[in-house]
Coordinates of C-alpha atoms in Angstrom, one line a residue:
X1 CA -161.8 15.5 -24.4
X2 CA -163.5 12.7 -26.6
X3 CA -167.4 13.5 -25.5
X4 CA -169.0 15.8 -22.7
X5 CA -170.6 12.5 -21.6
X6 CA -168.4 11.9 -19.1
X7 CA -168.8 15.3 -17.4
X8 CA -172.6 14.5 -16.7
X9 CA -172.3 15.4 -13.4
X10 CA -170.9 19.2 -14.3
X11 CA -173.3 19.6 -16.8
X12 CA -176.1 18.7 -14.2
X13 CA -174.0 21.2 -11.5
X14 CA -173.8 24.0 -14.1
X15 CA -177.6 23.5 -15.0
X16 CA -178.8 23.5 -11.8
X17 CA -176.3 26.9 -11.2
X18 CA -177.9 28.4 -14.2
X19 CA -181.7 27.5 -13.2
X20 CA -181.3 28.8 -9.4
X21 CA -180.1 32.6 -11.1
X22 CA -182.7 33.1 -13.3
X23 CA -181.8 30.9 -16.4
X24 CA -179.0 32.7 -17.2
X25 CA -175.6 33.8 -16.1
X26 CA -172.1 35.5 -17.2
X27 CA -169.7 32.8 -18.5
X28 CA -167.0 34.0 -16.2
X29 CA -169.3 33.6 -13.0
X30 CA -170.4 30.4 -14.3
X31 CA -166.9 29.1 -14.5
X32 CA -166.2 30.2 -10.8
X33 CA -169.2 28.5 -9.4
X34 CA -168.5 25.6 -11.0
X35 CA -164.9 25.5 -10.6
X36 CA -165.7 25.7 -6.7
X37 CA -167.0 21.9 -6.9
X38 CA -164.9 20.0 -9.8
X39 CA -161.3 20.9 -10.9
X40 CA -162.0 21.5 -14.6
X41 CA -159.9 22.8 -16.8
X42 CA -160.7 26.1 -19.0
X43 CA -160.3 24.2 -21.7
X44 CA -162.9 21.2 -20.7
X45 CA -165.6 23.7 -19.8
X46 CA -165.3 26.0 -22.8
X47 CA -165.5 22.1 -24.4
X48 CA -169.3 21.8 -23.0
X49 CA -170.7 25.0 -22.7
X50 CA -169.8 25.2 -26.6
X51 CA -170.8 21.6 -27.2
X52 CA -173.8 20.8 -25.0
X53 CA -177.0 21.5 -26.3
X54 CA -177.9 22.5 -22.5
X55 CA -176.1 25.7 -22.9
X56 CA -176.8 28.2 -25.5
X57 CA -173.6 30.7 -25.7
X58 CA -174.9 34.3 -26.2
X59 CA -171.6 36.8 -27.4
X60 CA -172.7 40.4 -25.6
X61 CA -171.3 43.6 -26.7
X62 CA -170.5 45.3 -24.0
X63 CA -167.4 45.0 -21.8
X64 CA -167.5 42.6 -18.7
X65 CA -166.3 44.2 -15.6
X66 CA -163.4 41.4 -15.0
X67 CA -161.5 41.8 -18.4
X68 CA -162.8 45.2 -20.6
X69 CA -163.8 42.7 -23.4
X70 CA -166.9 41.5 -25.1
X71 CA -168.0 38.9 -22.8
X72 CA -170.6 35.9 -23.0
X73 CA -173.9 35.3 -21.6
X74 CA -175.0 31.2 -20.6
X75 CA -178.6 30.4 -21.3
X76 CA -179.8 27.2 -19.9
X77 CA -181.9 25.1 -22.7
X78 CA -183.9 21.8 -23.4
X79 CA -186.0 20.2 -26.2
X80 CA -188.7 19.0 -23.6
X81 CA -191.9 20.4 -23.9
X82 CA -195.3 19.7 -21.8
X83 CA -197.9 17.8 -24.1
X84 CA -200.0 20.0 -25.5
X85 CA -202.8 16.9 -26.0
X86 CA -202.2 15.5 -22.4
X87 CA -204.3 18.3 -21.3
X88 CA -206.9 17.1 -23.6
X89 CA -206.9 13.8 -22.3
X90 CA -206.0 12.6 -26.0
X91 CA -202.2 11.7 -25.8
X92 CA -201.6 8.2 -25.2
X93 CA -198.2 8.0 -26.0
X94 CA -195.4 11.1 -27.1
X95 CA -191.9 12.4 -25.9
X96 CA -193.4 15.4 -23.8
X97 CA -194.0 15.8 -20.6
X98 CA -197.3 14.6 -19.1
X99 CA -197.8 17.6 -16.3
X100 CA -200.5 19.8 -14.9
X101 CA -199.1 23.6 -16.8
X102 CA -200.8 25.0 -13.6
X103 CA -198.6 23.1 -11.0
X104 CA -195.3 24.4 -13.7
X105 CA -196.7 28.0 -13.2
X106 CA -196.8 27.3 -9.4
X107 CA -200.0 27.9 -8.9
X108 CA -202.6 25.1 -9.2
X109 CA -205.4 25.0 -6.6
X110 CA -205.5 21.5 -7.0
X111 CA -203.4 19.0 -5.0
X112 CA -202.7 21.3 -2.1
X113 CA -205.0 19.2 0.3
X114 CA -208.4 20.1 -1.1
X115 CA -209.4 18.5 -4.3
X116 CA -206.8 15.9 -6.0
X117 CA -205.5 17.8 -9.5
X118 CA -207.0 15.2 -12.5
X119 CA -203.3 16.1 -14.4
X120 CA -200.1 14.8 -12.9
X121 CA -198.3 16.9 -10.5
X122 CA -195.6 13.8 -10.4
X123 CA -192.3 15.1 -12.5
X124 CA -190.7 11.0 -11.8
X125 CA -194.0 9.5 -13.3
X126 CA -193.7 6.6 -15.2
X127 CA -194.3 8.5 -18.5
X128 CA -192.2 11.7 -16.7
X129 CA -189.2 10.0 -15.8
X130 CA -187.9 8.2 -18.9
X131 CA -188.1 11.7 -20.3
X132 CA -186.5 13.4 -17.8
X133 CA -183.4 10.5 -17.5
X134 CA -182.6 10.4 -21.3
X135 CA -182.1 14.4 -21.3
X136 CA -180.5 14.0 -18.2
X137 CA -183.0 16.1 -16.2
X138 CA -184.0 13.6 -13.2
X139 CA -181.6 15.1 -10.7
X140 CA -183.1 18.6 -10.6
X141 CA -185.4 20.4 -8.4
X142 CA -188.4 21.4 -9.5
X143 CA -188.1 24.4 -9.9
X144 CA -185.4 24.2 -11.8
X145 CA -186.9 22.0 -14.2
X146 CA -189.8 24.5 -14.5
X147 CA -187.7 27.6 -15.0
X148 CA -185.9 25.7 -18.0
X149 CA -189.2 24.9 -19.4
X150 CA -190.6 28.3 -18.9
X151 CA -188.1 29.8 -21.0
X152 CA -187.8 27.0 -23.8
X153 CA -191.1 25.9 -23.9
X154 CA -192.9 28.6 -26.4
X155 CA -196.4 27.7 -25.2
X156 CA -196.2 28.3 -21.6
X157 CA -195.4 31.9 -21.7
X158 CA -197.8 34.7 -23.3
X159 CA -195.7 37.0 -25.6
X160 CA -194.4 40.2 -25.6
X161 CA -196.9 43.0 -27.2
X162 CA -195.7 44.7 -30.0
X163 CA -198.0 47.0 -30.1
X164 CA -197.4 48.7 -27.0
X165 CA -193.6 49.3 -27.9
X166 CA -195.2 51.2 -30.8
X167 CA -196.9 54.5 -30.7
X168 CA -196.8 56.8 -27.4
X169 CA -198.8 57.0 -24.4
X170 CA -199.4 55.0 -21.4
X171 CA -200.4 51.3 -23.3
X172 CA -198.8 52.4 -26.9
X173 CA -200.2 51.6 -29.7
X174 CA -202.1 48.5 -28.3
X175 CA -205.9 49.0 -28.9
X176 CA -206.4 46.5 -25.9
X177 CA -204.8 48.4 -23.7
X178 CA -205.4 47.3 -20.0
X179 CA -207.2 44.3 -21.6
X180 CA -204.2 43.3 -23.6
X181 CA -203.6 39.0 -23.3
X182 CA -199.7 40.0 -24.2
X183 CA -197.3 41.4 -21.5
X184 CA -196.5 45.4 -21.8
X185 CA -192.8 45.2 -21.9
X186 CA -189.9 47.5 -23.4
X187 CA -188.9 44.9 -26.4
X188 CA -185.6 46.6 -26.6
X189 CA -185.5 45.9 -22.5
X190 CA -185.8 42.1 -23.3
X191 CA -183.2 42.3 -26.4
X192 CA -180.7 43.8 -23.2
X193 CA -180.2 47.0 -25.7
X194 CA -182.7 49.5 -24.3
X195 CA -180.5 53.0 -24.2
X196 CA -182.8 54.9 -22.3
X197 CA -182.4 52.9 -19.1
X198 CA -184.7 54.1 -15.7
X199 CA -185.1 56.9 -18.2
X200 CA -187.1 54.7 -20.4
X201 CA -191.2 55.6 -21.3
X202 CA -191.9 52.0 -21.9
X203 CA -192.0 49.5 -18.7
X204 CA -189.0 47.2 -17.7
X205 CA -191.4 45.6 -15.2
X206 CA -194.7 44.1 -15.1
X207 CA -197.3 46.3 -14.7
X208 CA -200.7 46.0 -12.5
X209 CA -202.1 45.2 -15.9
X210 CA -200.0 42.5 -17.2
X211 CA -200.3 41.0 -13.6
X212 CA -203.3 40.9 -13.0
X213 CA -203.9 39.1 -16.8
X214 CA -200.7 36.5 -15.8
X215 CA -202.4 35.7 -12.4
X216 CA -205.7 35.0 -14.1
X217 CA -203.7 32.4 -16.5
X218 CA -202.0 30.9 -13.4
X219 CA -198.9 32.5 -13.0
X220 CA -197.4 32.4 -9.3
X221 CA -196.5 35.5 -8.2
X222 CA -192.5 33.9 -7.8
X223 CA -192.4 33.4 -11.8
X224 CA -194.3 37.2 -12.4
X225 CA -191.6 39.1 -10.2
X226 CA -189.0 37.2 -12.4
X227 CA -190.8 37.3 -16.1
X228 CA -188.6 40.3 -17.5
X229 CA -185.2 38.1 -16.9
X230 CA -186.9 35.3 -18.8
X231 CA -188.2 36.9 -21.7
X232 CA -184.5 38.1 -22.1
X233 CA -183.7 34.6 -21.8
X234 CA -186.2 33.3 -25.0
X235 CA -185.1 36.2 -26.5
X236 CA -181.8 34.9 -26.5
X237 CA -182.5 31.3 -26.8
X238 CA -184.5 32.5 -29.9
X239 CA -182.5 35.5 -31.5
X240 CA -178.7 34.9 -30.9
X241 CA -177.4 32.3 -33.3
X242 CA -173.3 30.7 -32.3
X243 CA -171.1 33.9 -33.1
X244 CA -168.4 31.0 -33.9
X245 CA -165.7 33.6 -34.9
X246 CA -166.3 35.6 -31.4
X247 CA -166.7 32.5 -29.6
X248 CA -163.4 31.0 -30.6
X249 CA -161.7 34.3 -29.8
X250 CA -163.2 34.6 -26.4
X251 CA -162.2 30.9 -25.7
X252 CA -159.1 31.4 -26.4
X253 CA -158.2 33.4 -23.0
X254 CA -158.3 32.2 -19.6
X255 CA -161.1 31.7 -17.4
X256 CA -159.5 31.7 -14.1
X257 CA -159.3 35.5 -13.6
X258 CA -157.3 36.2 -11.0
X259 CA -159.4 36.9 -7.6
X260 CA -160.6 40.6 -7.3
X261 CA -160.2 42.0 -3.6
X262 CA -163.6 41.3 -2.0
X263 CA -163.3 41.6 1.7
X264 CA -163.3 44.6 3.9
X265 CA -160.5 44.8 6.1
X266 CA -161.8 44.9 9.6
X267 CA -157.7 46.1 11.2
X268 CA -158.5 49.1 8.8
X269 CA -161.7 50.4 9.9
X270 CA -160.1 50.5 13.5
X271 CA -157.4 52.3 12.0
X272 CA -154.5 49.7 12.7
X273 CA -153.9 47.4 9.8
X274 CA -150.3 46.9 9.7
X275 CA -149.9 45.4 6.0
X276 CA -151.0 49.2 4.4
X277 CA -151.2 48.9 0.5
X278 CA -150.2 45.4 0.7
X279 CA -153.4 44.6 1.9
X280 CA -154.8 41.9 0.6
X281 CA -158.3 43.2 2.0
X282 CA -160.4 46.3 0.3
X283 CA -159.5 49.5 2.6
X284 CA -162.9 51.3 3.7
X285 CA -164.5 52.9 6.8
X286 CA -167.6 50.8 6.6
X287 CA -168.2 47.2 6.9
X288 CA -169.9 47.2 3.6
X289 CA -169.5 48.8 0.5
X290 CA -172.2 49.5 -2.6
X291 CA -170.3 49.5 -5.9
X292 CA -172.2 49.7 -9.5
X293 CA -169.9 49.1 -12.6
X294 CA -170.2 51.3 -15.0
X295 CA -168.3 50.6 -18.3
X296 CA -164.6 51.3 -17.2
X297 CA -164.7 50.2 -13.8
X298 CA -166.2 49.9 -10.1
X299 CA -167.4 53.0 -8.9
X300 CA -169.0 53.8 -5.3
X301 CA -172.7 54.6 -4.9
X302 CA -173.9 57.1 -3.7
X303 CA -176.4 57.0 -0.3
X304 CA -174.8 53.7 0.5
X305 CA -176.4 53.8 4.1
X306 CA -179.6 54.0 2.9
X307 CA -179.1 51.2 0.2
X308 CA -178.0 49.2 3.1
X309 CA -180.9 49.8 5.3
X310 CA -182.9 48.8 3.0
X311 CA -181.2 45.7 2.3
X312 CA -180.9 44.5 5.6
X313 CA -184.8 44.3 5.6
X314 CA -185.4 40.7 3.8
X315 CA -188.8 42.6 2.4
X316 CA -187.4 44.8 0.4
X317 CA -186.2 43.9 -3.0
X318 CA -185.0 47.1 -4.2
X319 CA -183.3 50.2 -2.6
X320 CA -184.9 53.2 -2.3
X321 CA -184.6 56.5 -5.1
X322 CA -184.9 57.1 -8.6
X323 CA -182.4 54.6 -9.7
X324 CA -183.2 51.5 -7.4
X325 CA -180.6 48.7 -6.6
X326 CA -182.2 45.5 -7.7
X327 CA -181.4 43.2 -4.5
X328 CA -182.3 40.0 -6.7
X329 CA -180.4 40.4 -9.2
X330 CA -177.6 42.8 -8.0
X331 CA -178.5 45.4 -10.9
X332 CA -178.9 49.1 -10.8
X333 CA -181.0 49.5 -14.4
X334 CA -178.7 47.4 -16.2
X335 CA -175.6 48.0 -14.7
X336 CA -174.2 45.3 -12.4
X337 CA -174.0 46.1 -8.6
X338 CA -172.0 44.2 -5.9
X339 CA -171.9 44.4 -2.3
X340 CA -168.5 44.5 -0.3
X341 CA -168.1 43.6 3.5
X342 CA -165.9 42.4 6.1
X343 CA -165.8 38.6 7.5
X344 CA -168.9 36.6 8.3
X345 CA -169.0 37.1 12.2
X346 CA -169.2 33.4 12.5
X347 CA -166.0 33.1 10.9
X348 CA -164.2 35.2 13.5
X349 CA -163.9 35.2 17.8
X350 CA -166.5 36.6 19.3
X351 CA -164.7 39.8 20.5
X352 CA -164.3 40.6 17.0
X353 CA -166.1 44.0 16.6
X354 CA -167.6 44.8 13.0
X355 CA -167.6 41.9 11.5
X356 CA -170.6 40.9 9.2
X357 CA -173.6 39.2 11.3
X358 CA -175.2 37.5 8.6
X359 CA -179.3 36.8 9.3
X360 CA -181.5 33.8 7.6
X361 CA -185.2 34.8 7.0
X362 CA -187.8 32.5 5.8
X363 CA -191.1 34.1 4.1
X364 CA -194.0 33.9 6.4
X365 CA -197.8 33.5 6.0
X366 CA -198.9 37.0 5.5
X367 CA -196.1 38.4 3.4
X368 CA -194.0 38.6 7.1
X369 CA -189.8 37.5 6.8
X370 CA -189.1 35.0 9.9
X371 CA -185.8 34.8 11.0
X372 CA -184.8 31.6 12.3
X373 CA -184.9 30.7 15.3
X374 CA -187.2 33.3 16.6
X375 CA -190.8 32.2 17.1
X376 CA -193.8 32.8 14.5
X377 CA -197.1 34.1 15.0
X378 CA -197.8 30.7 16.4
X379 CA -194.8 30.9 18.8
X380 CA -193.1 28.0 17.0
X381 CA -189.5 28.1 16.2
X382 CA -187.1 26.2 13.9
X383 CA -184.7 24.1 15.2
X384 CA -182.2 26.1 13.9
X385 CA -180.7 29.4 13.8
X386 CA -179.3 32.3 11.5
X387 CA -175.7 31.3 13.1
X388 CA -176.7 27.6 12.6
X389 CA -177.4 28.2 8.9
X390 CA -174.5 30.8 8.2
X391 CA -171.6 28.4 8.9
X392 CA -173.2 25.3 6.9
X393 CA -173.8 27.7 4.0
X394 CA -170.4 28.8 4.6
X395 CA -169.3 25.1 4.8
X396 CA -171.4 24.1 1.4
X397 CA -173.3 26.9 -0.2
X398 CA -175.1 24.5 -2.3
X399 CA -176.3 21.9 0.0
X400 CA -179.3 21.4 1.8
X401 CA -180.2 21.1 5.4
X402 CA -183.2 20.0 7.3
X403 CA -185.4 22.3 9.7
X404 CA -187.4 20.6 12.2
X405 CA -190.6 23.5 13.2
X406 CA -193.2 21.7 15.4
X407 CA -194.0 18.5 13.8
X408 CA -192.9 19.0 10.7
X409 CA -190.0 18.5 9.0
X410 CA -188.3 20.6 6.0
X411 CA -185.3 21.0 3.7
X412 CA -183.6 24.4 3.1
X413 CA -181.9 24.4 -0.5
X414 CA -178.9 27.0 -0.3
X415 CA -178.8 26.9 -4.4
X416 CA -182.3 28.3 -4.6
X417 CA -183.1 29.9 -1.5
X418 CA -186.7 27.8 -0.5
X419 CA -187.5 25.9 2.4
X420 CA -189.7 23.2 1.2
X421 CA -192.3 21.4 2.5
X422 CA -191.9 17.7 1.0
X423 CA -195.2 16.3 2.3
X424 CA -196.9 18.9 0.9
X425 CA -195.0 19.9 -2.1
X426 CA -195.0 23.6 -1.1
X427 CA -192.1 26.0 -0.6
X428 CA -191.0 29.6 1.1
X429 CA -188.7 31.9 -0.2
X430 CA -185.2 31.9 2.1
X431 CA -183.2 35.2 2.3
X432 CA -179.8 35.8 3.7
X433 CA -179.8 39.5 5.0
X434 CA -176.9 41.1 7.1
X435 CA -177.5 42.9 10.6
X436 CA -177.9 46.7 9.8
X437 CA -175.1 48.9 10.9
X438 CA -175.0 52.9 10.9
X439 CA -172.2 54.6 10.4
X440 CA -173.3 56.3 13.9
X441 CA -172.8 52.7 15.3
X442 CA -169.3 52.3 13.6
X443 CA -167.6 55.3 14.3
X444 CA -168.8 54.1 18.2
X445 CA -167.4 50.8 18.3
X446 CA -164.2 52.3 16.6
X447 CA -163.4 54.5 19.4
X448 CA -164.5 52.2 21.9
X449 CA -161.9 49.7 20.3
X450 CA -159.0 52.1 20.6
X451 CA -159.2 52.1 24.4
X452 CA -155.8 50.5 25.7
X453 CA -158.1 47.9 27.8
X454 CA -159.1 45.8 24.8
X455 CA -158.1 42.2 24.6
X456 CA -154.8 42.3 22.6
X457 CA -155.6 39.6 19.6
X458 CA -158.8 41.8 19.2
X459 CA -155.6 43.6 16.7
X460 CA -154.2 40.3 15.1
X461 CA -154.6 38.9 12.0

């Protein structure tokens, strides 16, 4: 391939991919996500990600779960900047972007119907857009486009204290302590080499502290709860040179991995499946299954009821216990977690029993998780439902559909997970959370589906 040019469109897809988890992602994943839209060849994408300067290729040293080797890490980047004059009012002319850092931070209390915001809140401006066009940036969300600047953009976030990760006690060695303008974070947390884990004295979170000093310089609360993930991002954007030698090794095997087993087989649950070990589905006696990789391989967790009770409630975004499961970012300390289960219901007949009965939340106005389709507070409902929203996610899990509630109208992004508001530039969190299901509840509709009465293709395949 002569120039990555002509693969605009993937490089868009893949940045877009990249922005919507968290900046960052595992080069295998990546190539799977991507692969699901354009038939690209392992060759052609190890071509951009190495080549494009949107990517930055970061060579880990642990083992990936799919192949035992050292695997690679995908960091979105970009040269923009915001103009550190336009807030001045003293720029009349530069090749950064002219935009209110308050509206990037998500937070401005300007331009939300009260009084009009004197900086621009308009990415496609005429200064904006030129900008945005000749780095190829104009096609993404918003969000997106602030999460890339968040993490390249050196001015926009405060740093990391050193002092606290120096010293003992409850703020380190930093003599501000609670006052501290710097985030109280583990450094070797953000470098992704902290040993110590949930074990570890020094915070892998934000503290009330550090929060309450990031709200008071604007910070949503959206970019707060994901700060740690991006200050491993600028870490790497900042630290990791090109490991060519590694790099060139790596892309030397294949990308397309063949297909782990993902699905729970429903026929063995009831006990009948008639293909045995030839199973293409995972054999277990739950419609779900908790699994946390550890180093050589998938293991169960432990108290995977209660991790599942927990995460069919779209509030919670960790399990309960010592050693949470992340929800967000499908983590247990550092180790990756994943969640097994059988068929989305809406994939099956109805008289399917134990299938997965997917639910679509939006975020309410006091912290409350909607489900669609069911009234508000207000008694207004969307026009659509969970089951609506399950099969066109199913269909396209990146498009977008449009929610009617009321008068208004909105646009659900399935790459993102917001419902936004576009006459009002505002946006909810979106979570897709299954039904909960005890094992009470399973080992009931088990024998009720061994009585000789059932409809026979309840059984076929």
């Amino acid at each position: 391939m002569s120039s990555y040019s002509s693969y605009s469109r993937v490089i868009h897809h893949a940045t877009s991919i990249l922005c919507s988890h968290k900046g960052s992602m595992d080069l295998a994943q990546l190539h799977r996500k991507v692969f699901q839209r354009f038939d690209i060849s392992d060759e052609d994408f190890w071509y951009i990600v190495k080549k494009c300067p949107r990517f930055a290729v970061v060579v880990r040293n642990e083992q990936t779960a799919e192949t035992g080797e050292a695997g690679c890490t995908i960091v979105a980047k970009t040269s923009l900047r915001l103009c550190k004059n336009y807030a001045k009012q003293e720029c009349s002319g530069c090749q950064d972007l002219h935009l209110c850092k308050y509206f990037v931070y998500g937070n401005c209390r300007y331009g939300k119907g009260r009084k009009e915001c004197r900086f621009s809140h308009n990415i496609q401006s005429e200064h904006n857009s030129p900008l945005l066009r000749e780095c190829t940036l104009h096609e993404l969300h918003e969000e997106d486009l602030f999460l890339l600047l968040l993490q390249n953009d050196p001015s926009l976030l405060p740093e990391v204290c050193s002092h606290y990760n120096k010293g003992s006690g409850l703020f380190g060695a930093c003599t501000f302590k609670e006052r501290c303008t710097k985030v109280h974070i583990c450094q070797h947390f953000v470098q992704d080499d902290c040993i110590f884990g949930a074990k570890c004295k020094r915070l892998h979170s934000v503290d009330e502290y550090s929060r309450r000093m990031l709200e008071e310089r604007g910070l949503s609360s959206d970019i707060i709860l994901d700060l740690p993930y991006l200050y491993q991002n600028v870490y790497h954007l900042n630290s990791h040179g090109l490991d060519r030698e590694r790099i060139a090794s790596l892309s030397e095997r294949p990308l397309s991995q063949a297909e782990e087993k993902s699905e729970i087989c429903i026929h063995f649950i009831r006990r009948n499946c008639r293909f045995q070990e030839q199973c293409k589905r995972v054999h277990f006696n739950l419609p779900y299954k908790w699994e946390v990789y550890e180093g050589d391989g998938w293991r169960d967790l432990r108290g995977m009821e209660e991790i599942e009770r927990a995460y069919c409630d779209p509030k919670n975004a960790h399990s309960p216990g010592s050693k949470p499961v992340d929800f967000l970012s499908m983590t247990r300390v550092s180790d990756p977690v994943r969640r097994l289960s059988t068929a989305s219901s809406v994939t099956k007949p109805a008289h399917y029993i134990l299938t997965t009965q997917w639910l679509w939340y939006y975020k309410g106005d006091h912290e409350n998780w909607i489900e669609y389709g069911r009234p508000d507070d207000k008694q207004r409902v969307t026009s659509v439902t969970s089951r609506d929203l399950e099969e066109a996610f199913l269909t396209d899990n990146t498009a977008e559909v449009t929610v009617i509630k009321g008068n208004r109208h909105y646009f659900i992004s399935f790459q993102d997970m917001y419902q936004r508001n576009p006459k009002h530039n505002t946006k909810r969190r979106v979570r897709r959370r299954p039904r909960f299901v005890s094992i009470s509840e399973v080992e009931s509709k088990v024998a009720q589906s061994s009585s000789p009465h059932k409809h026979p293709s309840t059984y076929a395949y």
